[in-house]
Coordinates of C-alpha atoms in Angstrom, one line a residue:
Chain Z
X1 CA 49.7 142.9 168.1
X2 CA 48.5 138.9 166.4
X3 CA 49.6 136.1 168.3
X4 CA 50.7 133.0 167.4
X5 CA 51.0 129.8 168.2
X6 CA 51.8 127.0 166.4
X7 CA 52.9 123.2 166.9
X8 CA 53.9 123.5 170.0
X9 CA 54.2 120.9 172.8
X10 CA 55.8 120.7 176.0
X11 CA 56.7 117.6 178.2
X12 CA 57.7 117.5 181.6
X13 CA 59.6 114.2 182.1
X14 CA 57.0 111.3 180.4
X15 CA 54.3 113.5 181.0
X16 CA 52.9 116.2 177.8
X17 CA 51.6 119.3 178.9
X18 CA 50.9 120.3 175.3
X19 CA 50.5 118.0 172.6
X20 CA 50.9 120.1 169.3
X21 CA 48.8 123.7 170.3
X22 CA 47.7 125.7 167.2
X23 CA 46.4 129.2 168.1
X24 CA 46.1 132.6 166.2
X25 CA 44.6 135.5 169.1
X26 CA 44.3 138.8 166.1
X27 CA 44.7 141.6 166.7
X28 CA 42.5 143.7 168.8
X29 CA 40.9 140.1 170.2
X30 CA 40.6 138.7 173.3
X31 CA 40.7 134.6 173.4
X32 CA 40.5 132.7 176.2
X33 CA 41.5 129.5 177.0
X34 CA 38.9 127.5 178.9
X35 CA 40.1 124.7 181.0
X36 CA 39.8 121.9 183.4
X37 CA 43.1 122.6 185.2
X38 CA 45.7 120.1 184.4
X39 CA 44.6 120.6 180.3
X40 CA 48.2 122.7 179.9
X41 CA 46.3 125.5 180.0
X42 CA 48.7 127.7 182.0
X43 CA 51.9 125.9 180.6
X44 CA 50.2 127.6 176.9
X45 CA 50.5 130.6 179.3
X46 CA 53.8 130.4 180.0
X47 CA 55.4 129.2 176.4
X48 CA 53.6 133.1 175.7
X49 CA 55.7 134.7 178.4
X50 CA 57.9 133.4 178.1
X51 CA 58.3 130.9 181.1
X52 CA 58.8 128.2 179.8
X53 CA 60.6 127.3 175.8
X54 CA 58.1 124.8 174.2
X55 CA 60.3 122.0 173.2
X56 CA 58.7 122.1 169.6
X57 CA 56.9 124.9 167.8
X58 CA 56.8 128.2 166.6
X59 CA 55.4 131.6 168.8
X60 CA 55.2 134.6 166.6
X61 CA 54.4 137.9 168.1
X62 CA 53.7 140.6 165.4
X63 CA 55.3 139.4 162.4
X64 CA 58.6 138.3 165.3
X65 CA 59.6 134.8 166.3
X66 CA 60.0 135.3 169.9
X67 CA 59.9 131.3 170.5
X68 CA 63.4 131.4 172.2
X69 CA 63.2 135.1 173.1
X70 CA 63.6 135.9 177.1
X71 CA 60.7 137.2 178.9
X72 CA 62.3 140.2 179.9
X73 CA 62.5 141.7 176.0
X74 CA 59.0 140.3 174.9
X75 CA 57.4 143.2 175.8
X76 CA 54.2 141.0 177.2
X77 CA 52.1 142.1 179.9
X78 CA 50.2 139.5 182.2
X79 CA 48.7 139.6 185.5
X80 CA 49.2 137.0 188.0
X81 CA 47.0 134.1 189.7
X82 CA 48.3 136.2 192.6
X83 CA 48.1 139.0 191.3
X84 CA 52.3 139.2 192.6
X85 CA 51.8 142.3 193.5
X86 CA 55.3 143.6 195.3
X87 CA 54.5 144.5 198.3
X88 CA 57.6 146.7 199.5
X89 CA 56.8 149.3 197.2
X90 CA 53.5 151.2 196.8
X91 CA 51.2 151.7 194.3
X92 CA 52.9 154.3 192.2
X93 CA 56.2 152.1 192.5
X94 CA 54.4 148.9 191.6
X95 CA 53.5 150.7 187.5
X96 CA 56.7 152.4 188.0
X97 CA 58.9 149.5 187.5
X98 CA 58.2 148.2 184.2
X99 CA 58.9 152.3 183.1
X100 CA 61.4 152.7 185.3
X101 CA 63.2 149.2 183.4
X102 CA 62.4 150.5 179.7
X103 CA 64.3 153.9 181.3
X104 CA 62.0 156.0 181.6
X105 CA 61.9 160.0 182.4
X106 CA 60.6 160.2 185.6
X107 CA 58.8 163.4 184.5
X108 CA 57.1 160.4 182.5
X109 CA 56.5 157.8 184.3
X110 CA 54.8 159.9 187.6
X111 CA 52.8 161.3 184.4
X112 CA 52.3 157.4 182.6
X113 CA 51.6 156.2 186.6
X114 CA 48.9 158.6 187.5
X115 CA 47.1 158.0 183.7
X116 CA 47.2 154.4 185.3
X117 CA 45.8 155.1 188.1
X118 CA 43.3 157.4 186.8
X119 CA 42.2 154.2 184.2
X120 CA 41.8 152.3 186.7
X121 CA 39.7 154.7 189.5
X122 CA 42.8 153.9 192.0
X123 CA 44.2 157.8 191.9
X124 CA 43.6 158.2 195.3
X125 CA 45.6 155.3 196.3
X126 CA 49.1 155.7 195.2
X127 CA 50.8 156.1 198.6
X128 CA 49.5 153.4 199.3
X129 CA 50.7 149.8 199.7
X130 CA 49.0 146.5 198.1
X131 CA 48.1 145.2 201.8
X132 CA 46.6 148.4 202.8
X133 CA 44.2 147.4 199.1
X134 CA 41.2 145.7 198.9
X135 CA 41.2 142.3 196.6
X136 CA 39.2 143.8 193.8
X137 CA 41.7 146.6 194.6
X138 CA 44.7 144.9 194.3
X139 CA 43.8 143.2 191.2
X140 CA 43.4 146.3 189.4
X141 CA 46.9 147.5 189.8
X142 CA 48.1 144.5 188.8
X143 CA 46.3 145.0 185.6
X144 CA 47.2 148.9 185.3
X145 CA 51.7 147.6 186.1
X146 CA 49.9 144.9 182.6
X147 CA 49.0 147.5 180.9
X148 CA 51.0 150.5 181.8
X149 CA 54.0 150.5 179.1
X150 CA 51.9 149.7 176.2
X151 CA 52.3 145.9 175.7
X152 CA 52.1 144.2 172.4
X153 CA 49.7 141.4 174.4
X154 CA 48.0 141.8 177.9
X155 CA 48.2 138.0 179.6
X156 CA 45.8 136.8 182.8
X157 CA 46.3 133.5 184.3
X158 CA 42.9 133.8 186.9
X159 CA 43.0 137.0 187.5
X160 CA 39.5 136.7 189.6
X161 CA 38.9 133.8 191.0
X162 CA 40.6 135.3 194.4
X163 CA 37.6 137.6 194.9
X164 CA 34.1 137.3 195.2
X165 CA 31.0 136.4 192.7
X166 CA 29.6 140.4 192.7
X167 CA 32.9 142.1 192.5
X168 CA 33.8 139.5 189.8
X169 CA 31.0 139.6 187.6
X170 CA 32.2 144.2 188.0
X171 CA 35.9 143.5 187.4
X172 CA 35.4 141.0 185.0
X173 CA 32.7 144.0 182.7
X174 CA 35.1 146.3 183.7
X175 CA 38.5 144.8 182.7
X176 CA 35.9 144.3 178.6
X177 CA 35.5 147.8 178.7
X178 CA 39.1 148.8 178.8
X179 CA 40.3 145.8 176.8
X180 CA 37.9 147.1 174.3
X181 CA 39.1 150.8 174.9
X182 CA 42.6 150.4 174.1
X183 CA 42.4 147.7 172.0
X184 CA 44.6 145.0 173.6
X185 CA 45.3 142.0 171.9
X186 CA 44.5 139.4 175.1
X187 CA 45.1 136.2 175.9
X188 CA 42.9 135.2 179.2
X189 CA 43.1 131.7 180.8
X190 CA 40.2 130.3 183.1
X191 CA 38.6 127.3 184.0
X192 CA 35.9 129.0 184.6
X193 CA 33.2 128.6 181.9
X194 CA 30.2 131.2 183.0
X195 CA 33.2 133.6 183.0
X196 CA 34.7 132.7 179.4
X197 CA 31.5 133.5 178.0
X198 CA 31.2 136.0 179.2
X199 CA 34.3 137.8 178.7
X200 CA 35.3 136.2 175.5
X201 CA 35.7 137.6 171.2
X202 CA 36.9 133.7 171.1
X203 CA 37.1 130.5 173.3
X204 CA 39.2 128.2 172.7
X205 CA 38.7 124.7 174.4
X206 CA 41.2 122.8 176.0
X207 CA 42.0 119.1 177.1
X208 CA 44.6 116.9 177.3
X209 CA 47.3 119.3 176.6
X210 CA 44.7 119.6 172.9
X211 CA 42.5 122.6 171.6
X212 CA 39.7 120.7 171.4
X213 CA 37.0 123.6 169.9
X214 CA 37.7 127.3 168.6
X215 CA 34.7 129.4 168.5
X216 CA 32.5 132.1 169.3
X217 CA 31.5 131.7 173.1
X218 CA 27.7 131.2 171.1
X219 CA 29.4 128.4 168.4
X220 CA 30.6 126.8 171.4
X221 CA 27.8 126.8 173.3
X222 CA 25.1 125.4 171.3
X223 CA 27.8 123.6 168.7
X224 CA 29.7 121.4 171.1
X225 CA 32.4 119.8 169.0
X226 CA 32.4 116.5 171.1
X227 CA 31.4 115.5 174.2
X228 CA 33.8 116.5 176.5
X229 CA 33.2 120.6 175.4
X230 CA 29.4 120.0 175.6
X231 CA 30.1 118.6 179.0
X232 CA 32.4 121.3 180.3
X233 CA 30.4 124.2 179.1
X234 CA 27.6 124.7 180.5
X235 CA 24.9 122.5 182.5
X236 CA 23.9 119.6 179.0
X237 CA 21.7 116.5 178.9
X238 CA 23.6 113.9 177.1
X239 CA 21.6 111.9 175.7
X240 CA 22.9 108.4 173.6
X241 CA 20.1 107.6 171.1
X242 CA 20.5 104.9 167.8
X243 CA 20.2 107.3 163.8
X244 CA 19.4 105.5 160.9
X245 CA 19.3 108.0 157.9
X246 CA 17.1 111.0 159.6
X247 CA 16.0 108.5 161.7
X248 CA 17.2 108.7 165.4
X249 CA 15.8 106.5 168.3
X250 CA 15.7 107.9 171.6
X251 CA 14.7 105.5 174.1
X252 CA 11.3 107.5 176.0
X253 CA 10.6 110.0 173.7
X254 CA 10.3 107.6 170.3
X255 CA 12.2 107.9 167.0
X256 CA 12.4 112.3 165.8
X257 CA 13.6 113.3 162.5
X258 CA 17.0 115.6 161.4
X259 CA 16.9 117.9 159.6
X260 CA 20.1 116.7 158.8
X261 CA 21.5 112.7 158.7
X262 CA 24.2 111.6 161.4
X263 CA 26.2 108.7 160.8
X264 CA 23.9 105.3 161.2
X265 CA 24.3 104.5 165.0
X266 CA 24.7 105.5 167.9
X267 CA 25.1 109.2 168.4
X268 CA 25.2 111.4 171.1
X269 CA 22.3 114.2 171.3
X270 CA 23.3 117.5 173.6
X271 CA 19.5 118.9 175.1
X272 CA 20.2 121.8 176.8
X273 CA 18.2 122.3 180.3
X274 CA 16.5 125.8 178.8
X275 CA 16.0 123.9 175.4
X276 CA 13.5 121.4 177.6
X277 CA 9.7 122.1 177.1
X278 CA 7.4 121.3 179.7
X279 CA 3.9 121.4 179.9
X280 CA 0.8 122.6 177.3
X281 CA 4.4 123.7 175.6
X282 CA 5.6 120.2 175.5
X283 CA 2.3 118.7 174.0
X284 CA 2.8 120.2 170.4
X285 CA 6.7 119.4 170.0
X286 CA 7.5 116.1 168.2
X287 CA 9.3 113.9 170.7
X288 CA 7.0 112.9 174.5
X289 CA 8.2 111.5 177.6
X290 CA 5.8 111.5 180.5
X291 CA 7.8 112.0 183.3
X292 CA 8.5 112.2 186.8
X293 CA 9.9 115.4 188.6
X294 CA 12.5 114.3 191.0
X295 CA 14.2 117.0 192.8
X296 CA 12.6 120.4 192.3
X297 CA 15.6 123.5 193.3
X298 CA 14.4 126.8 193.3
X299 CA 17.6 129.6 192.0
X300 CA 15.7 132.5 191.8
X301 CA 15.4 133.5 188.4
X302 CA 14.8 130.7 186.9
X303 CA 14.3 127.2 188.5
X304 CA 15.7 123.7 188.0
X305 CA 14.3 120.1 188.3
X306 CA 15.9 116.5 187.9
X307 CA 13.2 114.6 185.7
X308 CA 12.7 110.5 185.0
X309 CA 11.2 110.3 181.3
X310 CA 10.1 106.9 181.4
X311 CA 12.2 104.2 179.7
X312 CA 14.8 106.9 179.5
X313 CA 17.4 108.6 181.4
X314 CA 17.5 111.2 183.6
X315 CA 16.9 114.8 182.0
X316 CA 17.6 118.7 183.8
X317 CA 15.4 121.2 182.4
X318 CA 15.4 125.1 183.6
X319 CA 12.6 127.1 183.2
X320 CA 12.8 130.5 184.1
X321 CA 10.7 131.8 186.9
X322 CA 9.0 135.3 187.1
X323 CA 8.2 136.5 190.9
X324 CA 3.8 136.0 189.7
X325 CA 4.4 133.0 188.4
X326 CA 3.9 129.6 190.9
X327 CA 6.1 126.4 190.4
X328 CA 6.1 124.6 187.3
X329 CA 5.3 121.1 189.0
X330 CA 6.0 120.0 192.8
X331 CA 8.2 116.8 193.5
X332 CA 6.3 113.6 192.2
X333 CA 4.2 114.8 190.0
X334 CA 4.3 113.5 186.9
X335 CA 4.4 115.9 183.6
X336 CA 4.9 116.2 180.3
X337 CA 8.1 116.6 179.0
X338 CA 9.2 117.3 175.5
X339 CA 11.8 118.6 172.5
X340 CA 12.0 119.3 168.9
X341 CA 14.9 118.5 165.8
X342 CA 16.3 122.0 165.9
X343 CA 16.2 122.1 170.6
X344 CA 19.3 119.3 170.0
X345 CA 22.8 119.6 168.3
X346 CA 24.6 116.0 167.8
X347 CA 27.1 115.8 169.6
X348 CA 30.0 114.4 166.8
X349 CA 31.4 111.1 168.2
X350 CA 35.4 110.8 168.5
Chain S
X1 CA 44.2 142.1 218.9
X2 CA 41.8 139.0 219.2
X3 CA 41.7 138.3 222.4
X4 CA 43.6 135.6 223.9
X5 CA 41.9 132.4 225.9
X6 CA 43.6 132.6 229.4
X7 CA 44.4 129.1 231.0
X8 CA 43.3 129.1 234.4
X9 CA 43.9 126.4 237.3
X10 CA 47.0 123.9 238.9
X11 CA 48.7 123.3 234.9
X12 CA 49.1 127.1 234.4
X13 CA 50.5 128.0 237.5
X14 CA 52.7 125.1 237.0
X15 CA 53.4 126.5 233.5
X16 CA 54.2 129.4 235.2
X17 CA 56.6 127.6 237.9
X18 CA 58.5 126.2 235.3
X19 CA 58.9 129.1 233.0
X20 CA 60.5 130.8 235.3
X21 CA 63.3 128.4 236.9
X22 CA 64.4 127.7 233.1
X23 CA 64.2 131.9 232.7
X24 CA 66.5 131.8 236.2
X25 CA 68.7 129.4 234.8
X26 CA 69.1 131.2 231.7
X27 CA 70.1 134.4 234.1
X28 CA 71.6 132.8 236.6
X29 CA 75.7 133.9 234.9
X30 CA 74.1 137.2 234.1
X31 CA 73.5 137.4 237.6
X32 CA 77.0 136.0 239.1
X33 CA 78.6 138.2 236.1
X34 CA 77.2 141.9 236.3
X35 CA 77.8 141.8 240.3
X36 CA 81.4 141.0 240.2
X37 CA 82.8 143.1 237.2
X38 CA 82.1 146.1 239.5
X39 CA 83.4 144.7 242.7
X40 CA 86.1 146.1 244.6
X41 CA 87.7 143.0 245.1
X42 CA 90.9 141.6 244.4
X43 CA 89.9 138.0 243.2
X44 CA 86.7 136.5 242.4
X45 CA 84.6 137.0 245.4
X46 CA 80.8 136.6 245.3
X47 CA 78.8 138.7 246.6
X48 CA 81.3 141.5 245.9
X49 CA 82.3 142.8 249.1
X50 CA 81.9 146.7 247.4
X51 CA 81.5 148.8 244.4
X52 CA 83.8 150.0 241.8
X53 CA 84.6 150.8 238.3
X54 CA 88.5 149.3 238.7
X55 CA 88.3 146.7 236.3
X56 CA 86.3 148.5 233.9
X57 CA 89.2 151.0 234.4
X58 CA 91.4 148.1 233.4
X59 CA 89.8 146.8 230.8
X60 CA 89.8 150.1 228.4
X61 CA 92.8 151.8 229.7
X62 CA 95.0 148.0 228.9
X63 CA 96.3 148.0 225.4
X64 CA 96.9 143.8 225.3
X65 CA 92.7 143.9 225.9
X66 CA 91.8 147.1 223.5
X67 CA 93.5 145.6 220.9
X68 CA 92.2 142.2 220.8
X69 CA 89.2 143.8 221.7
X70 CA 88.9 145.3 217.9
X71 CA 90.9 142.5 216.2
X72 CA 87.6 140.9 217.4
X73 CA 85.6 143.4 215.7
X74 CA 87.6 143.7 212.2
X75 CA 87.6 139.6 212.3
X76 CA 83.3 138.9 212.9
X77 CA 82.8 142.0 210.5
X78 CA 84.7 140.0 207.4
X79 CA 83.4 136.5 208.5
X80 CA 80.1 138.5 208.6
X81 CA 80.8 140.1 205.1
X82 CA 82.4 136.8 203.6
X83 CA 79.7 134.4 204.9
X84 CA 77.5 137.0 203.4
X85 CA 78.9 137.2 199.9
X86 CA 79.1 133.4 199.5
X87 CA 75.7 132.6 201.8
X88 CA 73.2 134.4 200.6
X89 CA 73.8 133.1 197.2
X90 CA 74.4 129.9 198.0
X91 CA 70.8 129.9 199.7
X92 CA 69.6 130.5 196.0
X93 CA 71.3 127.4 194.3
X94 CA 70.2 125.6 197.5
X95 CA 66.1 127.1 197.4
X96 CA 65.6 127.3 193.7
X97 CA 68.1 124.3 191.6
X98 CA 65.3 121.2 189.9
X99 CA 68.7 118.7 189.8
X100 CA 68.0 116.0 191.8
X101 CA 70.5 115.4 194.8
X102 CA 70.9 118.8 195.7
X103 CA 68.5 118.2 198.9
X104 CA 72.4 116.6 199.1
X105 CA 73.8 119.3 199.3
X106 CA 71.3 121.4 201.3
X107 CA 72.4 119.2 204.3
X108 CA 75.7 119.8 203.5
X109 CA 76.1 122.9 204.1
X110 CA 74.9 121.7 208.0
X111 CA 78.3 119.9 208.1
X112 CA 80.6 122.4 209.9
X113 CA 77.5 122.5 212.8
X114 CA 76.8 119.3 212.5
X115 CA 81.3 118.5 212.9
X116 CA 83.2 119.2 216.4
X117 CA 85.0 122.3 216.0
X118 CA 88.4 121.1 217.5
X119 CA 88.3 118.9 214.2
X120 CA 87.5 120.9 212.2
X121 CA 90.0 123.7 213.4
X122 CA 92.6 120.9 213.2
X123 CA 91.7 120.2 209.5
X124 CA 92.0 124.1 208.6
X125 CA 95.2 124.5 211.0
X126 CA 97.1 122.2 208.7
X127 CA 96.2 124.0 205.8
X128 CA 96.5 127.2 206.9
X129 CA 100.5 125.9 207.6
X130 CA 100.9 125.6 204.1
X131 CA 99.7 128.7 203.8
X132 CA 101.2 130.8 206.0
X133 CA 97.8 132.2 207.3
X134 CA 98.6 130.9 211.1
X135 CA 98.8 134.5 213.3
X136 CA 97.0 136.4 210.9
X137 CA 93.9 138.3 211.7
X138 CA 92.1 137.5 208.5
X139 CA 93.3 133.9 208.6
X140 CA 90.8 133.4 211.8
X141 CA 88.3 135.8 209.4
X142 CA 88.5 133.6 207.0
X143 CA 88.4 129.8 209.2
X144 CA 85.8 131.6 211.2
X145 CA 83.0 131.7 207.5
X146 CA 83.5 128.3 207.4
X147 CA 81.6 128.3 210.7
X148 CA 78.7 131.2 209.8
X149 CA 78.2 130.0 206.4
X150 CA 75.8 127.8 207.9
X151 CA 73.7 130.1 209.9
X152 CA 73.8 132.3 206.9
X153 CA 72.1 129.3 204.3
X154 CA 70.2 127.7 207.3
X155 CA 68.4 131.9 207.8
X156 CA 68.7 132.5 204.9
X157 CA 67.0 129.6 202.7
X158 CA 64.1 129.6 205.4
X159 CA 63.5 133.5 203.8
X160 CA 64.2 132.4 200.2
X161 CA 61.2 129.4 201.0
X162 CA 58.4 131.1 202.0
X163 CA 59.3 134.0 198.9
X164 CA 56.5 133.4 196.3
X165 CA 59.0 133.3 193.9
X166 CA 55.9 135.0 190.4
X167 CA 57.1 138.1 192.1
X168 CA 60.5 137.1 190.7
X169 CA 59.3 136.2 187.8
X170 CA 56.0 139.0 187.3
X171 CA 59.5 141.7 187.7
X172 CA 60.6 140.0 184.8
X173 CA 57.7 139.2 183.0
X174 CA 58.1 143.6 183.2
X175 CA 61.5 143.8 181.9
X176 CA 63.5 143.7 184.2
X177 CA 66.6 141.0 184.1
X178 CA 66.8 138.0 187.4
X179 CA 69.9 140.1 188.7
X180 CA 67.6 143.4 188.6
X181 CA 64.5 141.2 190.0
X182 CA 66.6 139.8 192.8
X183 CA 68.0 143.2 194.1
X184 CA 65.1 145.2 193.4
X185 CA 62.3 142.9 194.5
X186 CA 63.5 139.6 196.3
X187 CA 66.4 140.6 198.5
X188 CA 65.1 143.9 199.7
X189 CA 61.7 141.4 200.6
X190 CA 64.0 139.2 202.3
X191 CA 65.5 141.9 204.6
X192 CA 64.7 140.1 207.8
X193 CA 66.4 136.6 207.5
X194 CA 69.2 138.6 206.0
X195 CA 70.0 140.8 209.4
X196 CA 69.4 138.0 211.9
X197 CA 71.4 136.0 209.1
X198 CA 74.4 139.0 209.0
X199 CA 74.1 139.0 213.3
X200 CA 73.9 135.6 213.8
X201 CA 77.7 135.1 211.3
X202 CA 78.4 138.3 213.3
X203 CA 78.1 136.9 216.2
X204 CA 79.4 133.5 215.8
X205 CA 83.0 135.4 214.9
X206 CA 83.3 137.2 217.8
X207 CA 82.2 135.0 220.4
X208 CA 84.2 131.5 218.7
X209 CA 87.4 130.7 220.5
X210 CA 88.7 126.8 219.6
X211 CA 89.3 128.8 215.7
X212 CA 91.0 130.9 217.6
X213 CA 92.9 128.8 220.1
X214 CA 94.2 126.8 216.6
X215 CA 94.7 129.9 214.5
X216 CA 95.0 133.6 216.1
X217 CA 98.8 132.9 217.3
X218 CA 100.1 136.1 218.7
X219 CA 97.2 138.9 217.5
X220 CA 94.5 137.0 220.1
X221 CA 91.2 137.8 219.3
X222 CA 88.6 138.9 222.5
X223 CA 88.4 135.2 223.0
X224 CA 91.3 133.8 223.4
X225 CA 92.7 136.9 225.4
X226 CA 89.9 136.0 227.7
X227 CA 91.1 132.4 228.0
X228 CA 95.0 133.1 228.4
X229 CA 93.5 135.6 231.1
X230 CA 91.6 133.2 233.2
X231 CA 94.7 131.1 232.6
X232 CA 97.6 133.4 233.8
X233 CA 96.1 135.4 236.5
X234 CA 92.5 135.3 237.1
X235 CA 91.1 138.9 238.4
X236 CA 87.6 139.9 238.2
X237 CA 88.5 141.8 234.6
X238 CA 87.5 139.2 233.2
X239 CA 83.9 140.2 234.1
X240 CA 83.6 143.4 233.3
X241 CA 85.0 141.9 229.8
X242 CA 82.2 139.8 229.7
X243 CA 79.8 142.2 231.0
X244 CA 80.8 144.4 228.0
X245 CA 80.5 141.8 225.3
X246 CA 77.0 140.9 227.2
X247 CA 76.3 144.6 225.9
X248 CA 77.5 144.7 222.7
X249 CA 76.0 141.5 221.3
X250 CA 72.1 142.8 222.9
X251 CA 72.9 145.9 221.7
X252 CA 73.8 143.7 218.0
X253 CA 70.2 141.2 219.6
X254 CA 68.7 144.6 220.0
X255 CA 69.1 146.3 216.6
X256 CA 68.3 142.9 214.9
X257 CA 64.9 143.1 216.7
X258 CA 63.8 146.4 215.8
X259 CA 64.6 145.6 211.9
X260 CA 64.4 142.7 211.3
X261 CA 61.0 141.3 212.1
X262 CA 61.4 138.5 213.9
X263 CA 62.3 136.5 210.7
X264 CA 65.7 135.1 213.8
X265 CA 62.6 134.2 216.5
X266 CA 61.1 132.5 213.5
X267 CA 63.2 130.9 211.9
X268 CA 64.8 129.4 215.2
X269 CA 61.7 127.9 216.4
X270 CA 60.8 126.4 213.5

């Protein structure tokens, strides 16, 4: 079901956790709230789940105003950060709980529990207690419990935080597949930008109790609307320049002509590390500089370099690396670096 | 099982000696009481000159002793039920409330432990006289509830503090009302604390003398009867009663350990 929150404000004493949040999650959409801790994302989730009542604003599920509705009447499935499985109940009993609360018949409960277990591939674990399961299995039980009763909305509160990287990646894709297949309207909370980029239809970047930017992963990554978003998502080189008409003067690199004129005066340019060109490729770039390699970090699939151009700020570059490739440059070497107008994005100021 | 590091040398020996001394000191009364209860002598004599079940027979055949024992059971049972009914919800309030100054109430809940029992007894006596509760066994049970309440609040409170509240939230999110969430999710997990609390409440009443002396009148509880017995005639019956009482309490303790999963020991050592 469609979720719409508008004008949500929540204060705790003197602290404003949410400062006017507007957001709509379309039916079947996977929307991620991405933000650092203290950005208000958990408070927003709690307001949607019904564990907090906002001071101002409206929460709508479908065509119903549920702002004041108690959590148990909202029909919202939630996966908690620590899963909050009931440790004294077996997996099957955990899954049966929401159905029992809805007075579903015994035979029907048995059928649906079986179905849900099959869905998360835990058929053999029905009679286990949660502590007898691995972290990933517990996570899948929590997910199954959150969707077994056919919720109008699924809430995921940093559910992958406690898992190791490999397991996390496979579960992320599994959750995503399941969500698509069941067409579950999903609100996902995370502080992990990579996770947000992998999973989401759209991302809402939150900071200081407000949504800073709302867009698809590639929009948010390529065209951040503020310095905060640019810095928070992905690695970035934020270069301060001076604009005059379509000309931007970049220290160390000289002048660059942009297709569209930014406001005159100081501008911030975003140059992703993978967009920075090196060596022969850089020779053809309109904006060039000679730079010293300060540090090279081998990352497996790629190599990351920290560079100091003459007269300019330090920059990060990331180059793809095939096994047969030689190292791009040793530490201390001088290389030509450069970029083209198409490689950069002017970050709006403010 | 992780291997424990063995301590060796003088400190280990000293520790063992110290532990032995403390243990013997704690066990000494039992070492005296058990032999005397099966003494063939007609007066308290240690070591007993011979073996006899006579004092146990006298205890079990004397309706006064048996009445007192049954009465003590009733008092302790009612006290336990009352202390739990009042104490468990009170613990929820004290642990969960976000009101400022709730910690003052939390400390006050332990007051009956701090206030001298004799002062408490006199105060309760003056109230009970007006309510005509003196000499009624349920009057004693009510008074004992005041003494037992702190145990319940402290034990259940500790259990509740260690309980992950998000589980209750999860249950509510899954469609449960708060009472249902507490009943189906929270309380079953607090079972060790609840059993320990109930046990302590029971024992604190079953063993209590001072309040009973003031309030029980002619309908004596077991400790009161024992006290009177010592004042009037002193014979080994008292030892037989003590042994029976000790065995009963030990049985309760064993059951608690079995079902309580060590909550008592953990909480007390905190």
